[in-house]
Short mmCIF file of C-alpha atoms in Angstrom, two decimals:
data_model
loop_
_atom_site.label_atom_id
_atom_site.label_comp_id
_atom_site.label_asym_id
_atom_site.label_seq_id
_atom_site.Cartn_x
_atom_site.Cartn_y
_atom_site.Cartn_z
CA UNK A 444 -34.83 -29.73 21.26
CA UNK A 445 -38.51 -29.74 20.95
CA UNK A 446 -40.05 -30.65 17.68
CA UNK A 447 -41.24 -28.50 15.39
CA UNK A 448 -45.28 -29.86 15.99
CA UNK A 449 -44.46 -29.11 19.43
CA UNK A 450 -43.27 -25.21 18.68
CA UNK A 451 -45.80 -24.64 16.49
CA UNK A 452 -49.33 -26.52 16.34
CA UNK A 453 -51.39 -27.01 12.96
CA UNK A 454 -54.16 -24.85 11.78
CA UNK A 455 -56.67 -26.86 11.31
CA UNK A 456 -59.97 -26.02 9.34
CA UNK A 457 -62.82 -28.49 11.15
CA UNK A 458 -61.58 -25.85 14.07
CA UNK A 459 -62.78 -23.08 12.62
CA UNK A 460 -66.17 -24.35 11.32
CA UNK A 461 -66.78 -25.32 14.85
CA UNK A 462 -65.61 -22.63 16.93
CA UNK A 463 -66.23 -19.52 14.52
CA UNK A 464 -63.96 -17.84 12.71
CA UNK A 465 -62.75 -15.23 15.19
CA UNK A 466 -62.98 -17.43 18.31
CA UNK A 467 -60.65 -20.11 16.39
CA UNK A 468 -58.16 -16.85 15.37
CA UNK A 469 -57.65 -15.84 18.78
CA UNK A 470 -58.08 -19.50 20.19
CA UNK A 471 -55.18 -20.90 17.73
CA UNK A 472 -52.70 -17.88 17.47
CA UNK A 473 -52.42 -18.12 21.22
CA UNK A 474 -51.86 -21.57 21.18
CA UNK A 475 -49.06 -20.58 18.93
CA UNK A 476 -47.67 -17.71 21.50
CA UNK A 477 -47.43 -20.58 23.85
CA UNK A 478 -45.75 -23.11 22.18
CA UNK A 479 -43.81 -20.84 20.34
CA UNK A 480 -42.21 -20.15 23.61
CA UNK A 481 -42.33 -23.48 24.79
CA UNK A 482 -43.30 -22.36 28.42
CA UNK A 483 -46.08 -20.23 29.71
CA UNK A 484 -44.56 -16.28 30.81
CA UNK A 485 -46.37 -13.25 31.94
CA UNK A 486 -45.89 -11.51 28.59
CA UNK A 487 -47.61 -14.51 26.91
CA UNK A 488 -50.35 -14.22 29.19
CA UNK A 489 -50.69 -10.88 29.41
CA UNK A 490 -54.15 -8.78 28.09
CA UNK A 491 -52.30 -7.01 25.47
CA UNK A 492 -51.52 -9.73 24.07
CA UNK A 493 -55.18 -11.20 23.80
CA UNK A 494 -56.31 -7.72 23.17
CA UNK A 495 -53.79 -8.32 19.86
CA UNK A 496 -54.81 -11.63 18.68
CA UNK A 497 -58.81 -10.38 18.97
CA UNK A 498 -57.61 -7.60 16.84
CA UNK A 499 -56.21 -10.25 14.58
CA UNK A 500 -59.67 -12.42 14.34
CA UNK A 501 -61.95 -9.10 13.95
CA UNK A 502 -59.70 -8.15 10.86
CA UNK A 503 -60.16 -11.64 9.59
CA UNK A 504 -63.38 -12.07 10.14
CA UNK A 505 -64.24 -8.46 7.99
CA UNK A 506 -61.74 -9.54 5.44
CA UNK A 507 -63.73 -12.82 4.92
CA UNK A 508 -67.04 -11.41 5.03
CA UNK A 509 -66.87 -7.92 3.30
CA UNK A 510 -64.42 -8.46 0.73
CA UNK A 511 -65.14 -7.78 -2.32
CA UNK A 512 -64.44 -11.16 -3.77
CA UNK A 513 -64.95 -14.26 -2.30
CA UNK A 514 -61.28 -15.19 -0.25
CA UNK A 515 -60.67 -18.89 0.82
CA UNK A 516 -59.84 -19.42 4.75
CA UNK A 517 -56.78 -21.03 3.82
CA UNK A 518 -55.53 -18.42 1.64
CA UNK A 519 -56.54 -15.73 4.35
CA UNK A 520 -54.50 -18.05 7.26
CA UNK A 521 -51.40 -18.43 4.65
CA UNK A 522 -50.78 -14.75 3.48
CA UNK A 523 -51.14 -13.89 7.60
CA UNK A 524 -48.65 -16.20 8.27
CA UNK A 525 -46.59 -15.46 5.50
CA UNK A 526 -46.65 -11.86 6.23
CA UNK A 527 -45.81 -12.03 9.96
CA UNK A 528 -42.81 -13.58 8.77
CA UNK A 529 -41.77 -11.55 5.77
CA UNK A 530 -42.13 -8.83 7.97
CA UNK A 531 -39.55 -9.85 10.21
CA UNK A 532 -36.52 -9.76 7.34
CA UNK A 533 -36.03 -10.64 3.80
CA UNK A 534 -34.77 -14.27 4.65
CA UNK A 535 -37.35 -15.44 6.67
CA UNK A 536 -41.02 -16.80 5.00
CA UNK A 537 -43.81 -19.36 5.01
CA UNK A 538 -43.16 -22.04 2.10
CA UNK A 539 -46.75 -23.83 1.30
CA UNK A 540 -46.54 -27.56 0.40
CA UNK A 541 -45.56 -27.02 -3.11
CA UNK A 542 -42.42 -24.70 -2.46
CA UNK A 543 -41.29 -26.66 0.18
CA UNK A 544 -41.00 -29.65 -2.25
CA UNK A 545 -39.56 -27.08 -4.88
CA UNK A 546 -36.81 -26.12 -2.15
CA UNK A 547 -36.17 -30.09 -0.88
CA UNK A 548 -35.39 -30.80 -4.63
CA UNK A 549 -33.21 -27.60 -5.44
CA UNK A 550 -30.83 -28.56 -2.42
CA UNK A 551 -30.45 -32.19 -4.25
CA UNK A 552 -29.47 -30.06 -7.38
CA UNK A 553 -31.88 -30.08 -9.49
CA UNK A 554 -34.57 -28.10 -10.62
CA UNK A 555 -36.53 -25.90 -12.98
CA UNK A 556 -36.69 -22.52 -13.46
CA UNK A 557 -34.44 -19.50 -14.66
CA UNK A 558 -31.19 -20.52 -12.10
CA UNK A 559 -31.12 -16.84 -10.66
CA UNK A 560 -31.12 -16.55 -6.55
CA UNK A 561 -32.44 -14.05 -5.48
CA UNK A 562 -33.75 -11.74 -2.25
CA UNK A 563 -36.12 -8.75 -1.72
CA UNK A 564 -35.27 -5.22 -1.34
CA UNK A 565 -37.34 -2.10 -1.62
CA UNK A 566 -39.91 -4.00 -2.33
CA UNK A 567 -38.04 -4.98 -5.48
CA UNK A 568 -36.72 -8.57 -6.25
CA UNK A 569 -32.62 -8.10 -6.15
CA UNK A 570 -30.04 -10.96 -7.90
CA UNK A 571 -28.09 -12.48 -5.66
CA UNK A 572 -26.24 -14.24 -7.83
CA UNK A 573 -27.22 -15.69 -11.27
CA UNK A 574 -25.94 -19.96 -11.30
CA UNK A 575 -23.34 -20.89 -14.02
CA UNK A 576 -24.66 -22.24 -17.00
CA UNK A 577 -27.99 -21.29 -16.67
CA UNK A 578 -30.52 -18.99 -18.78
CA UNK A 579 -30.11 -16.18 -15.86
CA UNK A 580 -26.25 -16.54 -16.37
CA UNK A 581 -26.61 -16.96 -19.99
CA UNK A 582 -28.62 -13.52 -20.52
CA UNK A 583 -25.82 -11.67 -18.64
CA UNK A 584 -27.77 -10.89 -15.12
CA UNK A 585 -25.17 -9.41 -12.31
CA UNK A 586 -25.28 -9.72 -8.90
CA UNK A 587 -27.15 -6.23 -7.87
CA UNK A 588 -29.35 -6.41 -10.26
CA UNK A 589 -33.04 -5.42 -9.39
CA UNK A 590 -35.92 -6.78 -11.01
CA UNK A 591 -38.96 -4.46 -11.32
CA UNK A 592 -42.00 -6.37 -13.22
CA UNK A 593 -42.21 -9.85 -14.13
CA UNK A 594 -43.83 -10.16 -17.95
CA UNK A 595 -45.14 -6.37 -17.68
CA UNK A 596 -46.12 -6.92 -13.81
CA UNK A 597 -44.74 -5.03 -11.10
CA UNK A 598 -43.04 -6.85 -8.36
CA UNK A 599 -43.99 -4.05 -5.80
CA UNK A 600 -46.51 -5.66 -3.75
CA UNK A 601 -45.77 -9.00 -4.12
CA UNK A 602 -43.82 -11.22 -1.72
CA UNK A 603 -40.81 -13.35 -2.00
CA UNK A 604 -41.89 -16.38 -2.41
CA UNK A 605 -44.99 -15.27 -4.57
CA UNK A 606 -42.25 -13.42 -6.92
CA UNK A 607 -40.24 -16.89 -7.37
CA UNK A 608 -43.26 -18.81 -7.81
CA UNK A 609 -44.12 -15.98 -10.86
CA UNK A 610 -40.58 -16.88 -12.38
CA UNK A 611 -41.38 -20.92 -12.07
CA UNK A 612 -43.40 -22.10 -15.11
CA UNK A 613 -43.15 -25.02 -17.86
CA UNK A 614 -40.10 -25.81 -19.18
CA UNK A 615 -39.76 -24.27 -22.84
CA UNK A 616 -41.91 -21.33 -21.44
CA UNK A 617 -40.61 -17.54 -21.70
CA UNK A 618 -41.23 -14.88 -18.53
CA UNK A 619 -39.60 -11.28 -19.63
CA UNK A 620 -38.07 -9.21 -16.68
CA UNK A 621 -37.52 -5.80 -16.33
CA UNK A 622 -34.15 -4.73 -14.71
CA UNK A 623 -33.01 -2.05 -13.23
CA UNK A 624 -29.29 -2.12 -13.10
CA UNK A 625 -27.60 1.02 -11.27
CA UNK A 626 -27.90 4.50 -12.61
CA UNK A 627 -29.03 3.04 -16.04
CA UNK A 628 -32.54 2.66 -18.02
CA UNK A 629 -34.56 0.21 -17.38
CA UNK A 630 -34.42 -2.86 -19.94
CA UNK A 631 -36.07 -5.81 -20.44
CA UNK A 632 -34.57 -9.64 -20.78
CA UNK A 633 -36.50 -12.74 -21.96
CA UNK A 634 -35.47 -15.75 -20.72
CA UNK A 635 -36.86 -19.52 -21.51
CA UNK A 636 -37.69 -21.93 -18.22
CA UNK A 637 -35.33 -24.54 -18.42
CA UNK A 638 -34.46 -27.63 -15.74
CA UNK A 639 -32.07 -26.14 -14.19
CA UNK A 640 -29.34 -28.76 -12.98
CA UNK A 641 -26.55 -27.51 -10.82
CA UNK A 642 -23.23 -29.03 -11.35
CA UNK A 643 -21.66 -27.78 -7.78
CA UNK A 644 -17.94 -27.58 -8.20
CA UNK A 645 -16.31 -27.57 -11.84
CA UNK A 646 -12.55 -28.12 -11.94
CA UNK A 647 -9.60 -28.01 -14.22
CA UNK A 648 -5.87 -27.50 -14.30
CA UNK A 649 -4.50 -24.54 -15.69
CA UNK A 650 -1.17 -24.94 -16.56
CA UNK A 651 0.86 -25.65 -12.94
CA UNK A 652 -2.35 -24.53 -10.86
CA UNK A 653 -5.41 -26.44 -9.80
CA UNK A 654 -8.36 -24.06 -10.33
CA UNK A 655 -11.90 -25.47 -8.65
CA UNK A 656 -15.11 -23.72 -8.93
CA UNK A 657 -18.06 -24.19 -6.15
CA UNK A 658 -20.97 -22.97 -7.44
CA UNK A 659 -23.30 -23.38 -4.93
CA UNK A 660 -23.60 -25.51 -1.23
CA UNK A 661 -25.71 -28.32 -2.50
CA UNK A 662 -25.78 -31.89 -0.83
CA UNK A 663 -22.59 -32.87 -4.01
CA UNK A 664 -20.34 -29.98 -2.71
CA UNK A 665 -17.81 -31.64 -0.51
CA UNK A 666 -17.89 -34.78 -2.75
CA UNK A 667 -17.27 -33.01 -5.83
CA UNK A 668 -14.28 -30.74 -4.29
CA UNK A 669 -12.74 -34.26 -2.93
CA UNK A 670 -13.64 -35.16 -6.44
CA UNK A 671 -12.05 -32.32 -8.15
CA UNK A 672 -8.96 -32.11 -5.78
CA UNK A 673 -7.86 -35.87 -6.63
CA UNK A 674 -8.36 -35.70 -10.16
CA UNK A 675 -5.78 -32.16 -10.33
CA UNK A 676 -3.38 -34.32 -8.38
CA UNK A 677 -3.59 -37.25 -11.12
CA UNK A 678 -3.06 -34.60 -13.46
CA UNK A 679 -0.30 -32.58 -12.54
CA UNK A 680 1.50 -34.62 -9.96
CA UNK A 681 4.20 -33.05 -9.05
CA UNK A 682 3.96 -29.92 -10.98
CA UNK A 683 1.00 -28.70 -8.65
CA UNK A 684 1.64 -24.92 -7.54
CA UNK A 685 -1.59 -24.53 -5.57
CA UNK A 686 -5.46 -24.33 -5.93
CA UNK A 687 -7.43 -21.30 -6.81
CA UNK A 688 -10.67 -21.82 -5.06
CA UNK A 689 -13.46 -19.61 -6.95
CA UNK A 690 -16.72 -18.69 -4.94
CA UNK A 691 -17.87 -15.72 -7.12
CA UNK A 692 -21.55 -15.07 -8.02
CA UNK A 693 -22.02 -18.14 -5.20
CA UNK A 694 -25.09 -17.81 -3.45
CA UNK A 695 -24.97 -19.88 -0.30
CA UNK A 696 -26.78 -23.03 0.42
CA UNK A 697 -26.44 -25.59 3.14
CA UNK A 698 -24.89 -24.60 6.45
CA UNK A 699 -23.29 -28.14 7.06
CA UNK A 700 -21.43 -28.74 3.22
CA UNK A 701 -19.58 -24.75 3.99
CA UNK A 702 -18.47 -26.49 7.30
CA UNK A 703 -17.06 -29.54 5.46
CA UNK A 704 -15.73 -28.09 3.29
CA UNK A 705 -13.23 -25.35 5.08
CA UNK A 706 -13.25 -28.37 6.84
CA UNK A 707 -11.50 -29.81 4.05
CA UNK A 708 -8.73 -27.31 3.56
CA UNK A 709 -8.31 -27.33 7.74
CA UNK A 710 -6.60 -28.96 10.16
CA UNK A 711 -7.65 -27.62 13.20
CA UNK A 712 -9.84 -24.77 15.24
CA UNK A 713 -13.53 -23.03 14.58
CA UNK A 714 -15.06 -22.27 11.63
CA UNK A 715 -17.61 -20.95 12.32
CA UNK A 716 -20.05 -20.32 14.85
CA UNK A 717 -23.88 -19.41 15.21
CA UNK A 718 -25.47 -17.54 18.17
CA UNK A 719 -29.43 -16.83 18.61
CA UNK A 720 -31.46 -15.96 21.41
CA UNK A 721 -30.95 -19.56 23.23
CA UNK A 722 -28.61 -21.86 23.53
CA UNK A 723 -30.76 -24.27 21.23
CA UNK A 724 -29.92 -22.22 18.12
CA UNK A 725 -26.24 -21.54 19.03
CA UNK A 726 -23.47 -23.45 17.81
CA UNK A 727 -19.68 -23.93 17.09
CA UNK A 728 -18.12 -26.02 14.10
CA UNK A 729 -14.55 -27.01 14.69
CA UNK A 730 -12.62 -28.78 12.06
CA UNK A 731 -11.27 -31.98 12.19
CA UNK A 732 -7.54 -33.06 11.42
CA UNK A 733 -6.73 -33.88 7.19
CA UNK A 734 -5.96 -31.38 4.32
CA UNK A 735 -7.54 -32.75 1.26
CA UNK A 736 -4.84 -30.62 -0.35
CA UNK A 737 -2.04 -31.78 1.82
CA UNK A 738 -1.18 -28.00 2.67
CA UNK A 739 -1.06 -26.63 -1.06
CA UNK A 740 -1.57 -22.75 -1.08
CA UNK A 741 -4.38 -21.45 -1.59
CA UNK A 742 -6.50 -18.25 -3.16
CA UNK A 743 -9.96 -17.98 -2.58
CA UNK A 744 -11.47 -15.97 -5.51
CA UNK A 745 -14.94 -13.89 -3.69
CA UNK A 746 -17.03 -11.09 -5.19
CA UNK A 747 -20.87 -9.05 -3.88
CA UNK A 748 -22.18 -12.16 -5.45
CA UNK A 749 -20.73 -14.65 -2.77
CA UNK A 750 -23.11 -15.02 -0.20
CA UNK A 751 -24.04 -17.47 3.30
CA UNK A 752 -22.21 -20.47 2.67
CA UNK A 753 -19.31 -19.01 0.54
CA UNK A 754 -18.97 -16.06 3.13
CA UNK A 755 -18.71 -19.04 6.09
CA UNK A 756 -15.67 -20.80 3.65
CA UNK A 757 -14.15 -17.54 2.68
CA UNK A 758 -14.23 -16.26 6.49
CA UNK A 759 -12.59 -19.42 8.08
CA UNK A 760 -10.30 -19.93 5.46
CA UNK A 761 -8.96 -15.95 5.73
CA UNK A 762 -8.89 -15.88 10.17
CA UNK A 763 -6.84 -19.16 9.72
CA UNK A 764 -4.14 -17.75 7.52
CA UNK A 765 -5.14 -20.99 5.15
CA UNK A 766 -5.46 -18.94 2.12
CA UNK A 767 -5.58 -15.42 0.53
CA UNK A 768 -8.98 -13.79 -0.05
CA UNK A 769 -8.62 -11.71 -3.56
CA UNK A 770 -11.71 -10.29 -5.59
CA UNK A 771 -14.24 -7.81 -4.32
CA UNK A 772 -15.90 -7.34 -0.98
CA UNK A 773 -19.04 -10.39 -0.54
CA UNK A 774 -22.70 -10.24 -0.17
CA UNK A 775 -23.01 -9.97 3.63
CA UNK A 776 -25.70 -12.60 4.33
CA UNK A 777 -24.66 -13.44 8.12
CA UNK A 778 -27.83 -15.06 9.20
CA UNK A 779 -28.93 -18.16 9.81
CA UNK A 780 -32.21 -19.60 8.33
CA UNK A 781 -33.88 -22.94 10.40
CA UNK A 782 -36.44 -24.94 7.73
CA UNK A 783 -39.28 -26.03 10.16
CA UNK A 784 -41.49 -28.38 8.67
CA UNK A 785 -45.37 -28.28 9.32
CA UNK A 786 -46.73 -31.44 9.03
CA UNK A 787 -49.35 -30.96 6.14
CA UNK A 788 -49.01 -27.56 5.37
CA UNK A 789 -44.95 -26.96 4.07
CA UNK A 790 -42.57 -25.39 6.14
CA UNK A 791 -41.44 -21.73 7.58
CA UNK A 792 -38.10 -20.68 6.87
CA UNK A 793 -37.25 -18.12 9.93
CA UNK A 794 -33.93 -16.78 10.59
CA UNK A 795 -32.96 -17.53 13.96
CA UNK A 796 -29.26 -17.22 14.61
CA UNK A 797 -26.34 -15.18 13.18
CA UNK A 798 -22.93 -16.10 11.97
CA UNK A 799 -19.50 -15.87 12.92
CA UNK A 800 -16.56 -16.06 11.81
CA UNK A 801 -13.85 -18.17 13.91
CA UNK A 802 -11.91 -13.97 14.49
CA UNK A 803 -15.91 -13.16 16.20
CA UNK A 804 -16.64 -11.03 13.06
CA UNK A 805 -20.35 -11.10 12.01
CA UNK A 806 -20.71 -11.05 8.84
CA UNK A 807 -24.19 -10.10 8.52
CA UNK A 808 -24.52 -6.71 6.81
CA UNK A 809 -20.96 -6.65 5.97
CA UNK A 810 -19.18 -9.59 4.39
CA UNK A 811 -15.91 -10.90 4.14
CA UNK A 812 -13.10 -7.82 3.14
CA UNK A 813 -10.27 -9.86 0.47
CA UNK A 814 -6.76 -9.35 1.58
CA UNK A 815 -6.50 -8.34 -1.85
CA UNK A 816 -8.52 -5.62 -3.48
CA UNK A 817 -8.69 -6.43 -7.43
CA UNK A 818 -12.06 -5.41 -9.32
CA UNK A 819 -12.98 -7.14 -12.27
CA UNK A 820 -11.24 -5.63 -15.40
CA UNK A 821 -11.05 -6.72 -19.04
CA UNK A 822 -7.35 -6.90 -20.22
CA UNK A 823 -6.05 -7.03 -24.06
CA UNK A 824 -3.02 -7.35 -25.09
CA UNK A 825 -1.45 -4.36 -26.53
CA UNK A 826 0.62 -5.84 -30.01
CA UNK A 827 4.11 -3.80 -29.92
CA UNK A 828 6.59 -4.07 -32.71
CA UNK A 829 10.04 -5.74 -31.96
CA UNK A 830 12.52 -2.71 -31.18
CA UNK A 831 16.38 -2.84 -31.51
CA UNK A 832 17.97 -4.94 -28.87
CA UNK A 833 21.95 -4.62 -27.96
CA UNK A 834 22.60 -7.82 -29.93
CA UNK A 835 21.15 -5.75 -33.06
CA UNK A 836 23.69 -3.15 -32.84
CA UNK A 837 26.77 -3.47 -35.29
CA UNK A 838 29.70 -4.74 -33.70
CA UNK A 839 28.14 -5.68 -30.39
CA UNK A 840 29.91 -8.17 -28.35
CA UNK A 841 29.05 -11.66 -28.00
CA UNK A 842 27.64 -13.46 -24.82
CA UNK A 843 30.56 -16.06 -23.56
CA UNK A 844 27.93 -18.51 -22.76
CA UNK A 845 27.19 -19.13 -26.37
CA UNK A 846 24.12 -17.76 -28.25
CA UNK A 847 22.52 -14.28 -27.51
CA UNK A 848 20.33 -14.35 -24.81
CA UNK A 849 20.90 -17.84 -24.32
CA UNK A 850 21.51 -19.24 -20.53
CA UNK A 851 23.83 -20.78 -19.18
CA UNK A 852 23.71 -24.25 -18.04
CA UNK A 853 23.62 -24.30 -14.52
CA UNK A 854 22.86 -20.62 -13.94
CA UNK A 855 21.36 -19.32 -10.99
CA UNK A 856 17.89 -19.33 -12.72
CA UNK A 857 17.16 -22.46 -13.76
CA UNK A 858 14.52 -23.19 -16.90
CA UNK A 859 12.85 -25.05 -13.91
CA UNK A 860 12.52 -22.64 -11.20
CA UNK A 861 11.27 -20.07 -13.93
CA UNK A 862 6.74 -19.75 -14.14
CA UNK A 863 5.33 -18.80 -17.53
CA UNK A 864 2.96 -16.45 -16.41
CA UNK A 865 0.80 -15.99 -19.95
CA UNK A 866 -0.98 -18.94 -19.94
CA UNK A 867 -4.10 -17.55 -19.43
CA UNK A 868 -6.55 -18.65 -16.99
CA UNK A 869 -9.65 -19.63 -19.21
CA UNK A 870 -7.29 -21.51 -21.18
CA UNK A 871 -3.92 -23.19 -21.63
CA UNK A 872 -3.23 -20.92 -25.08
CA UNK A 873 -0.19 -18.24 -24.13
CA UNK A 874 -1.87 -14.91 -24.19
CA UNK A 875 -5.86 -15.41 -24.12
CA UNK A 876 -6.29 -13.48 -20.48
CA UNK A 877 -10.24 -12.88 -20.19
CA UNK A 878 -11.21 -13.28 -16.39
CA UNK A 879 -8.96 -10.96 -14.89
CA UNK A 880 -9.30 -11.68 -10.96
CA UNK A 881 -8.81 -15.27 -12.11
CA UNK A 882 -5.03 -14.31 -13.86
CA UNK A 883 -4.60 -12.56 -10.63
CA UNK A 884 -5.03 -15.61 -8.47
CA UNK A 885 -2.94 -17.68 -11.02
CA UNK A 886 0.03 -15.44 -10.65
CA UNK A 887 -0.08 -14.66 -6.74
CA UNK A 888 0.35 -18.34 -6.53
CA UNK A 889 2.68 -18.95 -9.04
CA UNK A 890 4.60 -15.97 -7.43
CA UNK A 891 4.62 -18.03 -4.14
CA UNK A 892 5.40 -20.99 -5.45
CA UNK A 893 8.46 -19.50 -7.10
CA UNK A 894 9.28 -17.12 -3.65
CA UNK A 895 9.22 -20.42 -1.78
CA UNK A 896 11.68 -22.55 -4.12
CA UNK A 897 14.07 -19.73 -3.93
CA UNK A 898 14.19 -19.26 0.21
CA UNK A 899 14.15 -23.12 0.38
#
């Protein structure tokens, strides 16, 4: 695979100064046509494509001459390049020095800012998904959600990465956006900059189930599920049910922790596969023998909020039969982004594959369908007065067994083949059900687990 120097050379300014600036346009940009390729065509060659590229340098050169305020050569070079790659889809962009070191350090986990991820559409910046514990998350931003102006300033205009850069600032600092959030008024939301440090996968047991929470693909994800899945064994031993797995409002991340972990919860076959225009940005993941959860059902929990990454997990977990998909239908972000650094200058980000799921389902555009259809809902428990029960009635006969309502010893039900099903799932109080799709999960696999003691 040829190096990313090799596919595309530097810009560099002492060229410029030498050759003139429309000479060094056209002399450098086809430089780039030729590499880019990595072998010389007819289409390459061809006059139209010269013809182009002086179009390119006569543009520049007006720009940097007639404008009406003085515009630096490197800032003309970097919006070009940045807008010949915008324009090819919302995923793929030119990151300068400084965002490239902003996106090394948020794939570690850490970093500051307002923890929302987010893309561009309509010219609008649109909320992925807002990270968990976080001042997005805090201030109640949804997945959907489209931000209009940034502290009174329209986003319209503005690209990705120039919109995130807007939304960076000191820590302590406040930016204000303006949301637009379906058919409703606009509103405004301040939120205060804060270090934003992304704990990837939360767990705890609830009740008889082990419930784990990834929320995002950062380099701790497969360690902290490994992490998570041994310390819900320690707990619960024995009385272990299964593992809700909960990708909601999870925005994606890196390619190779999603293949570890469905790796994780797989013993065999694809997970997932990427195909591009050549065979260098094609692929196939298999996974490798070993069930961290030693075959323990599963429920994957997914909403429009689960994106990349959590699609890949939710996709090879669902073709394999390894686990029921139950929430809302995902984000649809089937494409594959390659980070290729420029030695000096940052990186480009350019999509340049798609992905698949181990069925041959893209997901791009479409996401991953639950076997399950449950929306979120808020429940409350409806108090009801104690009515009259047979034993209440004068003269009613007594149970043999012994006490009214009382079971028998031995029975065919016994106390430990029976599931409490009101513990709720955001705590291990009877009763307190909030996260509905979550009480869902807990009783599908409580309902297994019970359905499986009984045919066994």
């Amino acid at each position: 695979m040829t190096t990313p120097e090799t596919r595309l050379p530097l810009l560099r300014r002492p060229l410029v100064r030498r050759l003139g600036a429309t000479a060094a346009v056209v002399t450098l940009l086809g430089g780039l046509a030729v590499a880019g390729a990595g072998h010389l065509d007819a289409q390459t060659n061809s006059s139209e494509t010269y013809r182009q590229l002086n179009l390119f340098g006569a543009v520049f050169e007006r720009v940097r001459a007639n404008y009406v305020e003085e515009v630096s050569e490197e800032k003309l070079f970097e919006a070009a390049i940045n807008g010949m790659l915008a324009s090819l889809d919302p995923h793929s962009s030119f990151l300068n020095a400084k965002n490239y070191r902003d996106m090394q350090v948020q794939t570690r986990g850490e970093f500051g800012g307002l923890g929302i991820e987010v893309t561009m559409e309509g010219g609008l910046v649109k909320v992925v998904s807002p990270i968990d514990d976080t001042p997005a998350a805090r201030a109640g931003l949804q997945p959907g959600d489209l931000v209009s102006h940034l502290d009174g300033e329209q986003v319209l205009g503005l690209t990705l990465s120039e919109a995130v850069e807007k939304m960076r600032g000191k820590v302590g600092s406040e930016i204000t956006l303006t949301i637009r959030r379906g058919e409703a008024e606009p509103f405004d939301v301040k939120l205060e900059r804060a270090i934003i440090t992304i704990r990837s996968v939360r767990h705890r047991a609830i009740g008889d189930i082990g419930y784990i929470r990834i929320t995002t693909f950062n380099e701790q994800a497969t360690g902290g599920l490994q992490d998570a899945v041994a310390a819900i064994k320690g707990e619960l031993g024995d009385r272990l049910h299964g593992y809700v797995i909960d990708l909601r409002n999870n925005p994606g991340g890196l390619l190779d922790q999603a293949i570890s972990v469905s790796d994780a919860f797989l013993e065999r076959g694809e997970i997932v596969s990427t195909r591009g225009r050549g065979e260098e940005n094609s692929s196939r993941a298999n996974a490798e023998p070993g069930d961290v959860t030693g075959g323990a059902p599963l429920v994957v929990l997914i909403n429009g909020g689960s994106a990349s990454a959590s699609e890949i997990v939710a996709g090879a977990l669902q073709d394999h039969r390894r686990a029921i998909v139950l929430g809302t239908q995902s984000f649809g972000k089937g494409s594959v982004q390659t980070i290729i650094p420029l030695q000096g200058y940052g990186a480009m980000r350019l999509t340049t594959a798609r992905y698949y799921t181990p069925s041959g389902s893209s997901i791009q555009a479409k996401g991953i369908t639950p076997d399950i259809l449950v929306e979120p809902a808020k429940i409350e428990k409806i108090a009801q007065q104690r009515g009259r029960r047979e034993a209440d009635l004068r003269g009613a006969l007594t149970n043999p067994d012994g006490a009214a309502g009382a079971p028998k010893s031995g029975a065919a039900s016994p106390a430990e083949d029976k599931v409490d099903s009101t513990v709720g799932p955001d705590t291990d109080k009877p009763g307190e059900i909030e996260d509905y799709q979550l009480a869902r999960a807990i009783d599908l696999l409580r309902g297994i687990h019970l359905y499986q003691r009984r045919v066994n």
